[in-house]
């Protein structure tokens, strides 16, 4: 039995084509050879922000940002010669002024005699794709920066620990302890997705493995530390903790440790600052150290320089008092700026 297929007439075909264009997720726009917009579908309204009434008859150049104006004569020249412009990444301007990343194809429009009378443009929004690409590049750059910073920190730890170690065994013990402190800081940063660490958490994480909670007092406002400050202060608190465990307040059974801090603009022209006091109290007499090991050099020389402030160490008869005076802006800053 023969099969028959209905063929729509020309009018129906045009209506069908118009419906396809109007329902497309891609912006489909046509223009005359003079550069005036002649058709404008719903997706173009969504992508560029202009309604059909606003766009029709307007110069297509209103969509082209200044940095892309050199594309227009090249495209028009190819269209006049009847050539297609294959898909390429470019940018166009939204009605509200922001720039949109698009994938653009341009084809000539011909009349019944084959003459080029205009151009059709199909634009696809690729803003999400481009944003994802930029984020991926930023993450790669940030990872590279973190790895370099970590290697530099480890290199410095090796060098400084060697200077203060009398023998290989002492070096191994001291270096491993400092690597663990570095690892603790990185664990906290990873947990916070490298967006910051609370000062209280950093202090508690360093003290938790070594001391009973009832021998330690902590108090102060919330202070968010950036990656660089987290690593530097993590190493500093590790050195103070080790000193307290070996010759300080946490070495005996009666010692106490108080860590308190405040934040304010103290009127010295530096803006808001953190002032932190690490104060040990115990009955055993401890003399002033006769040599400056890694920990003391790091605290007195490096820490203040790294975090834009000052560090004061005092060795009293009843224990160590370490005073930090650091600018909050330096503590909040990220180690990486994309």
PDB file of C-alpha atoms in Angstrom, residues 75-201:
ATOM      1  CA  UNK A  75      32.932  39.950   9.560  1.00  0.00           C
ATOM      2  CA  UNK A  76      31.079  42.266   7.188  1.00  0.00           C
ATOM      3  CA  UNK A  77      33.733  41.820   4.501  1.00  0.00           C
ATOM      4  CA  UNK A  78      33.416  38.031   4.661  1.00  0.00           C
ATOM      5  CA  UNK A  79      29.623  38.188   4.596  1.00  0.00           C
ATOM      6  CA  UNK A  80      29.622  40.486   1.535  1.00  0.00           C
ATOM      7  CA  UNK A  81      31.741  37.849  -0.226  1.00  0.00           C
ATOM      8  CA  UNK A  82      29.237  35.160   0.732  1.00  0.00           C
ATOM      9  CA  UNK A  83      31.501  33.435   3.280  1.00  0.00           C
ATOM     10  CA  UNK A  84      30.425  32.031   6.632  1.00  0.00           C
ATOM     11  CA  UNK A  85      32.197  32.920   9.856  1.00  0.00           C
ATOM     12  CA  UNK A  86      32.678  29.710  11.797  1.00  0.00           C
ATOM     13  CA  UNK A  87      31.966  29.621  15.512  1.00  0.00           C
ATOM     14  CA  UNK A  88      34.411  31.561  17.669  1.00  0.00           C
ATOM     15  CA  UNK A  89      34.520  32.894  21.217  1.00  0.00           C
ATOM     16  CA  UNK A  90      33.877  36.595  21.607  1.00  0.00           C
ATOM     17  CA  UNK A  91      32.054  39.100  23.803  1.00  0.00           C
ATOM     18  CA  UNK A  92      29.007  41.314  23.482  1.00  0.00           C
ATOM     19  CA  UNK A  93      27.472  43.966  25.717  1.00  0.00           C
ATOM     20  CA  UNK A  94      24.231  43.508  27.667  1.00  0.00           C
ATOM     21  CA  UNK A  95      21.692  46.310  27.971  1.00  0.00           C
ATOM     22  CA  UNK A  96      22.775  46.926  31.577  1.00  0.00           C
ATOM     23  CA  UNK A  97      26.384  47.376  30.481  1.00  0.00           C
ATOM     24  CA  UNK A  98      27.995  44.134  31.596  1.00  0.00           C
ATOM     25  CA  UNK A  99      29.936  42.073  29.061  1.00  0.00           C
ATOM     26  CA  UNK A 100      28.645  38.629  28.050  1.00  0.00           C
ATOM     27  CA  UNK A 101      30.898  35.804  26.839  1.00  0.00           C
ATOM     28  CA  UNK A 102      29.368  34.173  23.752  1.00  0.00           C
ATOM     29  CA  UNK A 103      30.074  31.622  21.035  1.00  0.00           C
ATOM     30  CA  UNK A 104      29.166  33.348  17.755  1.00  0.00           C
ATOM     31  CA  UNK A 105      28.425  32.009  14.256  1.00  0.00           C
ATOM     32  CA  UNK A 106      27.662  34.320  11.334  1.00  0.00           C
ATOM     33  CA  UNK A 107      26.197  33.289   7.963  1.00  0.00           C
ATOM     34  CA  UNK A 108      25.199  35.299   4.886  1.00  0.00           C
ATOM     35  CA  UNK A 109      21.491  35.674   4.024  1.00  0.00           C
ATOM     36  CA  UNK A 110      20.675  35.493   0.305  1.00  0.00           C
ATOM     37  CA  UNK A 111      17.618  36.502  -1.672  1.00  0.00           C
ATOM     38  CA  UNK A 112      15.926  34.362  -4.326  1.00  0.00           C
ATOM     39  CA  UNK A 113      18.566  35.328  -6.873  1.00  0.00           C
ATOM     40  CA  UNK A 114      21.453  34.351  -4.603  1.00  0.00           C
ATOM     41  CA  UNK A 115      22.502  37.895  -3.758  1.00  0.00           C
ATOM     42  CA  UNK A 116      23.737  38.529  -0.212  1.00  0.00           C
ATOM     43  CA  UNK A 117      21.256  40.864   1.481  1.00  0.00           C
ATOM     44  CA  UNK A 118      22.207  40.486   5.141  1.00  0.00           C
ATOM     45  CA  UNK A 119      23.606  38.208   7.809  1.00  0.00           C
ATOM     46  CA  UNK A 120      22.242  35.875  10.453  1.00  0.00           C
ATOM     47  CA  UNK A 121      24.014  35.535  13.782  1.00  0.00           C
ATOM     48  CA  UNK A 122      23.650  32.695  16.247  1.00  0.00           C
ATOM     49  CA  UNK A 123      25.024  33.498  19.701  1.00  0.00           C
ATOM     50  CA  UNK A 124      25.299  31.026  22.567  1.00  0.00           C
ATOM     51  CA  UNK A 125      25.888  32.173  26.130  1.00  0.00           C
ATOM     52  CA  UNK A 126      29.157  30.620  27.362  1.00  0.00           C
ATOM     53  CA  UNK A 127      29.516  32.786  30.475  1.00  0.00           C
ATOM     54  CA  UNK A 128      29.351  29.767  32.800  1.00  0.00           C
ATOM     55  CA  UNK A 129      31.977  27.910  30.788  1.00  0.00           C
ATOM     56  CA  UNK A 130      34.336  30.878  30.723  1.00  0.00           C
ATOM     57  CA  UNK A 131      33.817  31.492  34.450  1.00  0.00           C
ATOM     58  CA  UNK A 132      34.644  27.834  35.122  1.00  0.00           C
ATOM     59  CA  UNK A 133      37.785  28.133  32.988  1.00  0.00           C
ATOM     60  CA  UNK A 134      38.873  31.259  34.864  1.00  0.00           C
ATOM     61  CA  UNK A 135      38.215  29.545  38.188  1.00  0.00           C
ATOM     62  CA  UNK A 136      40.235  26.528  37.089  1.00  0.00           C
ATOM     63  CA  UNK A 137      43.153  28.756  36.079  1.00  0.00           C
ATOM     64  CA  UNK A 138      42.926  30.626  39.367  1.00  0.00           C
ATOM     65  CA  UNK A 139      42.929  27.384  41.354  1.00  0.00           C
ATOM     66  CA  UNK A 140      45.934  26.085  39.428  1.00  0.00           C
ATOM     67  CA  UNK A 141      47.802  29.330  40.032  1.00  0.00           C
ATOM     68  CA  UNK A 142      46.849  29.294  43.703  1.00  0.00           C
ATOM     69  CA  UNK A 143      47.917  25.664  44.104  1.00  0.00           C
ATOM     70  CA  UNK A 144      51.241  26.462  42.472  1.00  0.00           C
ATOM     71  CA  UNK A 145      51.655  29.416  44.819  1.00  0.00           C
ATOM     72  CA  UNK A 146      50.818  27.301  47.886  1.00  0.00           C
ATOM     73  CA  UNK A 147      53.273  24.569  46.897  1.00  0.00           C
ATOM     74  CA  UNK A 148      56.054  27.109  46.348  1.00  0.00           C
ATOM     75  CA  UNK A 149      55.294  28.808  49.672  1.00  0.00           C
ATOM     76  CA  UNK A 150      55.249  25.481  51.497  1.00  0.00           C
ATOM     77  CA  UNK A 151      58.553  24.397  49.962  1.00  0.00           C
ATOM     78  CA  UNK A 152      60.122  27.729  50.899  1.00  0.00           C
ATOM     79  CA  UNK A 153      58.847  27.337  54.466  1.00  0.00           C
ATOM     80  CA  UNK A 154      60.223  23.795  54.699  1.00  0.00           C
ATOM     81  CA  UNK A 155      63.556  24.937  53.261  1.00  0.00           C
ATOM     82  CA  UNK A 156      63.747  27.683  55.878  1.00  0.00           C
ATOM     83  CA  UNK A 157      62.826  25.232  58.648  1.00  0.00           C
ATOM     84  CA  UNK A 158      65.619  22.894  57.549  1.00  0.00           C
ATOM     85  CA  UNK A 159      68.191  25.678  57.448  1.00  0.00           C
ATOM     86  CA  UNK A 160      67.219  27.268  60.760  1.00  0.00           C
ATOM     87  CA  UNK A 161      66.838  23.945  62.584  1.00  0.00           C
ATOM     88  CA  UNK A 162      70.290  22.845  61.423  1.00  0.00           C
ATOM     89  CA  UNK A 163      71.782  26.018  62.886  1.00  0.00           C
ATOM     90  CA  UNK A 164      70.331  25.270  66.319  1.00  0.00           C
ATOM     91  CA  UNK A 165      70.851  21.468  66.432  1.00  0.00           C
ATOM     92  CA  UNK A 166      73.974  20.080  68.112  1.00  0.00           C
ATOM     93  CA  UNK A 167      73.716  16.678  66.418  1.00  0.00           C
ATOM     94  CA  UNK A 168      71.675  14.757  63.800  1.00  0.00           C
ATOM     95  CA  UNK A 169      69.370  13.212  66.395  1.00  0.00           C
ATOM     96  CA  UNK A 170      68.462  16.608  67.812  1.00  0.00           C
ATOM     97  CA  UNK A 171      67.919  17.952  64.304  1.00  0.00           C
ATOM     98  CA  UNK A 172      65.598  15.056  63.429  1.00  0.00           C
ATOM     99  CA  UNK A 173      63.477  15.517  66.548  1.00  0.00           C
ATOM    100  CA  UNK A 174      63.192  19.301  66.217  1.00  0.00           C
ATOM    101  CA  UNK A 175      62.557  19.253  62.474  1.00  0.00           C
ATOM    102  CA  UNK A 176      59.845  16.590  62.719  1.00  0.00           C
ATOM    103  CA  UNK A 177      58.102  18.586  65.449  1.00  0.00           C
ATOM    104  CA  UNK A 178      58.078  21.697  63.260  1.00  0.00           C
ATOM    105  CA  UNK A 179      56.827  19.764  60.250  1.00  0.00           C
ATOM    106  CA  UNK A 180      53.943  18.485  62.387  1.00  0.00           C
ATOM    107  CA  UNK A 181      53.141  22.087  63.366  1.00  0.00           C
ATOM    108  CA  UNK A 182      53.147  23.061  59.698  1.00  0.00           C
ATOM    109  CA  UNK A 183      50.868  20.108  58.946  1.00  0.00           C
ATOM    110  CA  UNK A 184      48.438  21.167  61.694  1.00  0.00           C
ATOM    111  CA  UNK A 185      48.184  24.638  60.183  1.00  0.00           C
ATOM    112  CA  UNK A 186      47.559  23.179  56.725  1.00  0.00           C
ATOM    113  CA  UNK A 187      44.902  20.820  58.105  1.00  0.00           C
ATOM    114  CA  UNK A 188      42.997  23.759  59.569  1.00  0.00           C
ATOM    115  CA  UNK A 189      43.301  25.702  56.322  1.00  0.00           C
ATOM    116  CA  UNK A 190      42.083  22.725  54.313  1.00  0.00           C
ATOM    117  CA  UNK A 191      39.124  22.295  56.639  1.00  0.00           C
ATOM    118  CA  UNK A 192      38.231  25.936  56.022  1.00  0.00           C
ATOM    119  CA  UNK A 193      38.778  25.547  52.251  1.00  0.00           C
ATOM    120  CA  UNK A 194      41.781  27.895  52.504  1.00  0.00           C
ATOM    121  CA  UNK A 195      39.490  30.826  53.248  1.00  0.00           C
ATOM    122  CA  UNK A 196      40.754  31.371  56.780  1.00  0.00           C
ATOM    123  CA  UNK A 197      41.202  29.937  60.267  1.00  0.00           C
ATOM    124  CA  UNK A 198      39.960  31.222  63.622  1.00  0.00           C
ATOM    125  CA  UNK A 199      42.782  32.339  65.925  1.00  0.00           C
ATOM    126  CA  UNK A 200      41.221  30.455  68.857  1.00  0.00           C
ATOM    127  CA  UNK A 201      41.145  27.205  66.850  1.00  0.00           C
TER     128      UNK A 201
END
